[in-house]
Structure formats: C-alpha cells, structure tokens
Short mmCIF file of C-alpha atoms and ligand atoms in Angstrom, two decimals:
data_model
loop_
_atom_site.label_atom_id
_atom_site.label_comp_id
_atom_site.label_asym_id
_atom_site.label_seq_id
_atom_site.Cartn_x
_atom_site.Cartn_y
_atom_site.Cartn_z
CA MET A 1 0.00 0.00 0.00
CA ASN A 2 1.26 3.47 -0.86
CA ALA A 3 2.24 5.22 2.38
CA LYS A 4 1.61 8.62 0.82
CA ALA A 5 -1.98 7.81 -0.08
CA PRO A 6 -3.63 8.87 3.22
CA LEU A 7 -1.75 12.20 3.13
CA ALA A 8 -2.85 12.86 -0.46
CA GLU A 9 -6.39 11.95 0.51
CA SER A 10 -6.44 14.34 3.47
CA SER A 11 -5.02 17.27 1.46
CA LEU A 12 -7.61 16.59 -1.24
CA ARG A 13 -10.30 16.66 1.45
CA GLU A 14 -8.91 19.89 2.90
CA SER A 15 -8.96 21.63 -0.47
CA GLY A 16 -12.61 20.60 -0.90
CA VAL A 17 -13.44 21.94 2.56
CA ARG A 18 -11.65 25.23 1.76
CA GLU A 19 -13.71 25.65 -1.41
CA GLU A 20 -17.01 24.98 0.38
CA LEU A 21 -16.10 27.20 3.33
CA VAL A 22 -15.37 30.09 0.93
CA GLN A 23 -18.76 29.54 -0.74
CA ALA A 24 -20.35 29.54 2.72
CA CYS A 25 -18.70 32.87 3.66
CA LYS A 26 -20.02 34.49 0.47
CA VAL A 27 -23.55 33.15 0.91
CA LEU A 28 -23.71 34.00 4.63
CA TYR A 29 -22.68 37.57 3.83
CA ALA A 30 -25.23 37.80 1.00
CA VAL A 31 -28.11 36.67 3.25
CA LYS A 32 -27.01 39.05 6.08
CA ALA A 33 -26.24 36.13 8.42
CA ALA A 34 -22.66 37.46 8.70
CA GLY A 35 -23.92 40.90 9.73
CA ASP A 36 -22.01 43.82 8.23
CA GLY A 37 -19.07 41.51 7.52
CA LEU A 38 -16.68 43.49 9.71
CA GLY A 39 -16.46 40.87 12.47
CA GLY A 40 -17.02 37.19 13.10
CA HIS A 41 -15.63 34.00 11.61
CA LEU A 42 -16.63 30.66 10.13
CA SER A 43 -14.64 27.51 10.89
CA PHE A 44 -14.38 23.80 10.16
CA ARG A 45 -12.75 21.11 12.30
CA LEU A 46 -10.04 19.47 10.14
CA ASP A 47 -9.05 16.95 12.81
CA GLU A 48 -8.56 16.72 16.59
CA LYS A 49 -5.72 19.26 16.52
CA ARG A 50 -6.50 21.68 13.70
CA ILE A 51 -9.28 24.15 12.87
CA LEU A 52 -9.65 25.80 9.45
CA ILE A 53 -11.02 29.32 9.96
CA LYS A 54 -11.76 32.60 8.20
CA PRO A 55 -9.74 35.30 9.97
CA ARG A 56 -11.51 38.55 10.85
CA PRO A 57 -9.62 40.92 8.48
CA VAL A 58 -10.40 38.80 5.39
CA SER A 59 -13.53 39.83 3.43
CA TRP A 60 -16.56 37.53 3.61
CA ARG A 61 -17.41 38.40 0.01
CA ARG A 62 -14.14 38.28 -1.90
CA LEU A 63 -11.96 35.82 0.00
CA ASP A 64 -9.92 33.08 -1.67
CA PRO A 65 -9.50 29.52 -0.32
CA GLU A 66 -5.82 30.19 0.52
CA GLU A 67 -6.80 33.14 2.75
CA LEU A 68 -8.39 30.73 5.25
CA ILE A 69 -5.91 29.86 8.00
CA VAL A 70 -5.30 26.82 10.19
CA ILE A 71 -5.13 27.24 13.99
CA ASP A 72 -4.72 24.77 16.82
CA PHE A 73 -7.02 24.46 19.84
CA ASN A 74 -5.02 27.17 21.64
CA GLY A 75 -5.70 29.71 18.90
CA LYS A 76 -2.15 29.55 17.51
CA ARG A 77 -1.73 29.68 13.74
CA VAL A 78 -0.01 26.48 12.63
CA ASP A 79 0.07 26.64 8.81
CA ALA A 80 2.25 29.77 8.54
CA ALA A 81 3.53 32.68 10.61
CA ALA A 82 0.82 34.79 12.27
CA SER A 83 0.17 38.19 10.68
CA GLU A 84 -2.29 41.09 10.84
CA ARG A 85 -4.36 39.25 8.21
CA SER A 86 -4.70 36.18 10.42
CA ALA A 87 -6.30 37.77 13.52
CA VAL A 88 -9.05 35.62 15.08
CA ARG A 89 -9.77 37.21 18.47
CA GLU A 90 -12.75 35.06 19.38
CA TRP A 91 -11.16 31.69 18.47
CA PRO A 92 -12.18 30.19 21.89
CA ILE A 93 -15.82 30.08 20.69
CA HIS A 94 -14.75 27.60 18.03
CA ALA A 95 -12.12 25.61 19.96
CA GLN A 96 -14.24 25.13 23.08
CA ILE A 97 -17.38 24.09 21.15
CA TYR A 98 -15.37 21.54 19.12
CA ALA A 99 -13.84 20.24 22.36
CA ALA A 100 -17.26 19.89 24.01
CA ARG A 101 -19.20 18.59 21.00
CA PRO A 102 -17.70 15.65 19.04
CA ASP A 103 -20.72 15.85 16.68
CA VAL A 104 -19.88 19.41 15.56
CA GLN A 105 -17.68 19.94 12.48
CA CYS A 106 -18.58 23.54 11.56
CA VAL A 107 -19.06 26.69 13.70
CA LEU A 108 -20.15 30.22 12.81
CA HIS A 109 -19.85 33.26 15.05
CA ALA A 110 -21.17 36.54 13.65
CA HIS A 111 -22.91 39.77 14.61
CA PRO A 112 -26.08 39.70 12.48
CA ASN A 113 -28.26 42.75 13.00
CA ALA A 114 -31.79 41.37 13.55
CA SER A 115 -30.73 38.41 15.75
CA THR A 116 -28.64 40.70 17.94
CA ILE A 117 -31.44 43.26 18.41
CA MET A 118 -33.97 40.51 19.10
CA ALA A 119 -31.83 39.13 21.92
CA ALA A 120 -31.02 42.63 23.23
CA LEU A 121 -34.75 43.43 23.48
CA GLY A 122 -35.50 40.11 25.17
CA ILE A 123 -37.94 39.04 22.43
CA ALA A 124 -38.66 35.29 22.55
CA VAL A 125 -39.34 33.49 19.26
CA GLU A 126 -43.01 32.57 18.80
CA PRO A 127 -44.06 30.00 16.17
CA LEU A 128 -45.48 32.65 13.81
CA ASP A 129 -44.39 30.65 10.73
CA GLN A 130 -42.58 27.37 10.04
CA ASP A 131 -39.09 28.83 10.39
CA CYS A 132 -40.05 30.48 13.68
CA ALA A 133 -41.58 27.17 14.83
CA ALA A 134 -38.24 25.44 14.22
CA PHE A 135 -36.52 27.82 16.70
CA ALA A 136 -39.27 28.52 19.25
CA GLY A 137 -38.31 27.17 22.67
CA ARG A 138 -34.95 25.98 21.30
CA LEU A 139 -32.90 29.18 21.13
CA PRO A 140 -30.86 29.78 24.29
CA VAL A 141 -29.54 33.28 25.05
CA LEU A 142 -26.28 33.84 26.93
CA ASP A 143 -26.06 37.14 28.78
CA ASN A 144 -22.37 37.47 29.56
CA GLY A 145 -22.15 41.25 29.61
CA ALA A 146 -21.42 41.51 25.87
CA VAL A 147 -17.72 40.76 26.30
CA SER A 148 -15.62 39.37 23.45
CA ILE A 149 -15.10 35.62 23.84
CA ALA A 150 -11.33 35.82 23.94
CA THR A 151 -10.39 33.27 26.62
CA PRO A 152 -10.96 29.50 26.89
CA GLU A 153 -13.04 30.08 30.06
CA LEU A 154 -15.41 32.40 28.17
CA GLY A 155 -15.46 29.88 25.31
CA ASP A 156 -16.44 27.13 27.76
CA GLU A 157 -19.30 29.32 28.98
CA VAL A 158 -20.52 29.65 25.37
CA ALA A 159 -20.25 25.88 24.80
CA ARG A 160 -22.21 25.21 28.01
CA ALA A 161 -24.93 27.69 27.04
CA LEU A 162 -25.19 26.11 23.57
CA GLY A 163 -25.50 22.64 25.13
CA THR A 164 -26.74 20.19 22.50
CA ARG A 165 -28.47 22.90 20.44
CA GLY A 166 -27.51 24.16 16.97
CA ALA A 167 -27.81 27.90 17.66
CA LEU A 168 -27.22 30.34 20.52
CA LEU A 169 -27.69 34.09 20.84
CA LEU A 170 -25.10 36.16 22.72
CA LYS A 171 -27.01 39.05 24.26
CA ASN A 172 -25.90 42.51 23.02
CA HIS A 173 -23.28 40.79 20.85
CA GLY A 174 -24.26 38.27 18.16
CA CYS A 175 -24.93 34.62 17.47
CA VAL A 176 -23.27 31.20 17.36
CA VAL A 177 -24.39 28.41 15.01
CA ALA A 178 -22.83 24.93 15.22
CA GLY A 179 -23.52 21.69 13.43
CA ALA A 180 -22.39 18.51 11.74
CA ASP A 181 -21.59 20.14 8.40
CA ILE A 182 -21.36 23.39 6.45
CA ALA A 183 -24.84 22.85 4.97
CA TYR A 184 -26.46 22.74 8.43
CA VAL A 185 -24.65 25.86 9.64
CA CYS A 186 -25.47 27.92 6.52
CA VAL A 187 -29.14 26.93 6.43
CA THR A 188 -29.58 27.42 10.19
CA ALA A 189 -27.79 30.80 10.23
CA TYR A 190 -29.93 32.01 7.32
CA ARG A 191 -33.16 30.85 8.98
CA LEU A 192 -32.15 32.33 12.34
CA GLU A 193 -31.66 35.81 10.91
CA LYS A 194 -34.91 35.50 8.93
CA VAL A 195 -36.75 34.44 12.11
CA ALA A 196 -35.34 37.45 13.98
CA GLU A 197 -36.48 39.77 11.17
CA THR A 198 -39.96 38.23 11.38
CA MET A 199 -40.12 38.72 15.16
CA LEU A 200 -38.89 42.32 14.94
CA ARG A 201 -41.44 43.07 12.24
CA ALA A 202 -44.18 41.52 14.39
CA ALA A 203 -43.04 43.70 17.30
CA THR A 204 -43.58 46.83 15.20
CA LEU A 205 -47.13 45.71 14.29
CA THR A 206 -48.44 44.38 17.58
CA LYS A 207 -47.63 43.80 21.22
CA LEU A 208 -45.68 40.60 21.85
CA PRO A 209 -46.28 37.86 22.76
CA VAL A 210 -49.03 37.63 20.18
CA MET A 211 -49.81 33.93 20.79
CA SER A 212 -51.23 32.46 24.00
CA PRO A 213 -49.07 29.97 25.93
CA GLU A 214 -51.65 27.27 25.09
CA ARG A 215 -51.45 28.00 21.36
CA ILE A 216 -47.66 27.98 21.42
CA ALA A 217 -47.61 24.69 23.36
CA ALA A 218 -50.03 23.10 20.87
CA ILE A 219 -47.91 24.15 17.87
CA LEU A 220 -44.68 22.98 19.48
CA GLN A 221 -46.27 19.66 20.38
CA ALA A 222 -47.39 19.22 16.77
CA ARG A 223 -43.85 20.14 15.66
CA GLU A 224 -42.33 17.35 17.74
CA ALA A 225 -44.75 14.83 16.23
CA ALA A 226 -44.40 16.01 12.63
CA GLU A 227 -40.69 16.89 12.42
CA PRO A 228 -39.28 15.06 9.39
CA SER A 229 -36.47 12.58 10.00
CA GLY A 230 -34.57 13.54 6.84
CA GLN A 231 -33.39 16.94 8.12
CA GLY A 232 -29.81 16.36 6.94
CA LYS A 233 -30.93 15.65 3.38
CA MET A 234 -33.20 18.70 3.42
CA ASN A 235 -30.36 20.92 4.64
CA HIS A 236 -28.18 19.75 1.74
CA GLU A 237 -30.95 20.52 -0.73
CA ARG A 238 -31.42 23.96 0.79
CA TRP A 239 -27.67 24.65 0.88
CA GLN A 240 -27.46 23.77 -2.81
CA MET A 241 -30.35 26.15 -3.55
CA MET A 242 -28.78 28.95 -1.49
CA ARG A 243 -25.56 28.60 -3.52
CA ASP A 244 -27.62 28.72 -6.70
CA TYR A 245 -29.38 31.94 -5.60
CA TYR A 246 -26.49 33.84 -4.02
CA LEU A 247 -23.19 32.82 -5.63
ZN1 LIG B 1 -18.14 38.57 18.37
#
C-alpha cells in the first residue's frame, strides 16, 4: 500500500473543505447572516488538533480559499507565521465548542443585526411561521455582559450555554451556530436571521407575545410529532439552492 496515499487523501479533502467554506462565507454575507461583515468567523474542524477558519480581516465576500488559515485548539496559527491578516480574536468560541461537542464539524460566530437586536430586546421566538416554529423554545440566550469571547473560560461558557443545540444568541453581541456540516450551519444561520427579522417586524405591528401559551404549546407539540427525519438531506438541498441563488 502506498504510504503517501492517506496524506494525499487528506489534502484533497482539505482543499474541498476550503472551497465549500469560501462559498459559505459568500452566501452568509449575502443573506445578512454574517452581519455587516466586519467581524465574526466561520470555521471547520479538520481533525482533533487543527481548525480551518476565516480570519476577521479577510472579506466575507471576496476571500480566496488560501486566505483561510489553520489554527490549533489554543488559537495559535499552525500553517504559517501569524500576521495582521490572520487575527481571530474570538477563536475560543470555536475551539471550546469543538472540544465539548464531538458531533460538531462547523461553527459560525457573527454579529447579524436582527438576531442581535432581538436578543437585546429580550424578544422570545413565537411560532409565527414554520421557520419560527423550528426555533421557538430551542434558542438559548447567553447574557455574559457583551464581552468578546477571547479566553478558553469564556469559550467554555458559550459551549455550556449552547448545550446540544444548533444555535445560541449572545445578548448585546451576536450569534453562534454549530452543526455537523457546512450545509447545516449555513441553512440554520440564514433561517435564524430571517426568524429574527420576522419577530422584529411583528413587534412593530403588535404587542408581543401575540400567541397564547396554550397555542404555542399546541404548535410545538405538533412540531415534535411532525418533524421530518430527513433533516440532513433537506439541509443539503437547501444549501445547494442557497448557492444557486447567491453565488
Ligand atoms: Zn463577536
């Protein structure tokens, strides 16, 4: 057996991940899930020691695959010398979630406008439509005084608040989305920001909560019973459609 084969295979895999992560950055920016694009990062776990990540100073819209950098679980760049272009201040969000969640391969942290305002105003998601129903009662909010998550201890706090969920709001700060693949993270981040826009719009039209606790409980109970089992397949379909619309 060729000893070089596994190495060639892993570098082939990494180049595929780099391509898809670049597509994800562009789509997330286009759908406003990356906020104004001036902060935040998207990452992918390459293995148990290395994280591929978009550094903060690199544009979400015009980045190239080689502008993504590789860091270890201590936030140290390991693929080249660190530079101003490789700054990733809130790396502990990514490292500590990967450490706590073996099922997670992809993590987004961003400062999207509607999600951040929704959490700041203390608005809880009501199942006003199907996207809202997917998040209602499942969207934890961490109020940590709006500090940057720049230490492993703060990262651990984020990982604990996320628990086994796929999304978390950081009050007065932004959001975290984590999942098994890039498709899940992109679809979830897009839906989360859309849900927040829906709730903010509802808040301008009426007094919230608009639904009674009984009505919300009935819808959420129906959701549990009806939730399709093929969520992963649906996320891949949606991710393909998002690339078609926004790239
Ligand atoms: Zn942040």
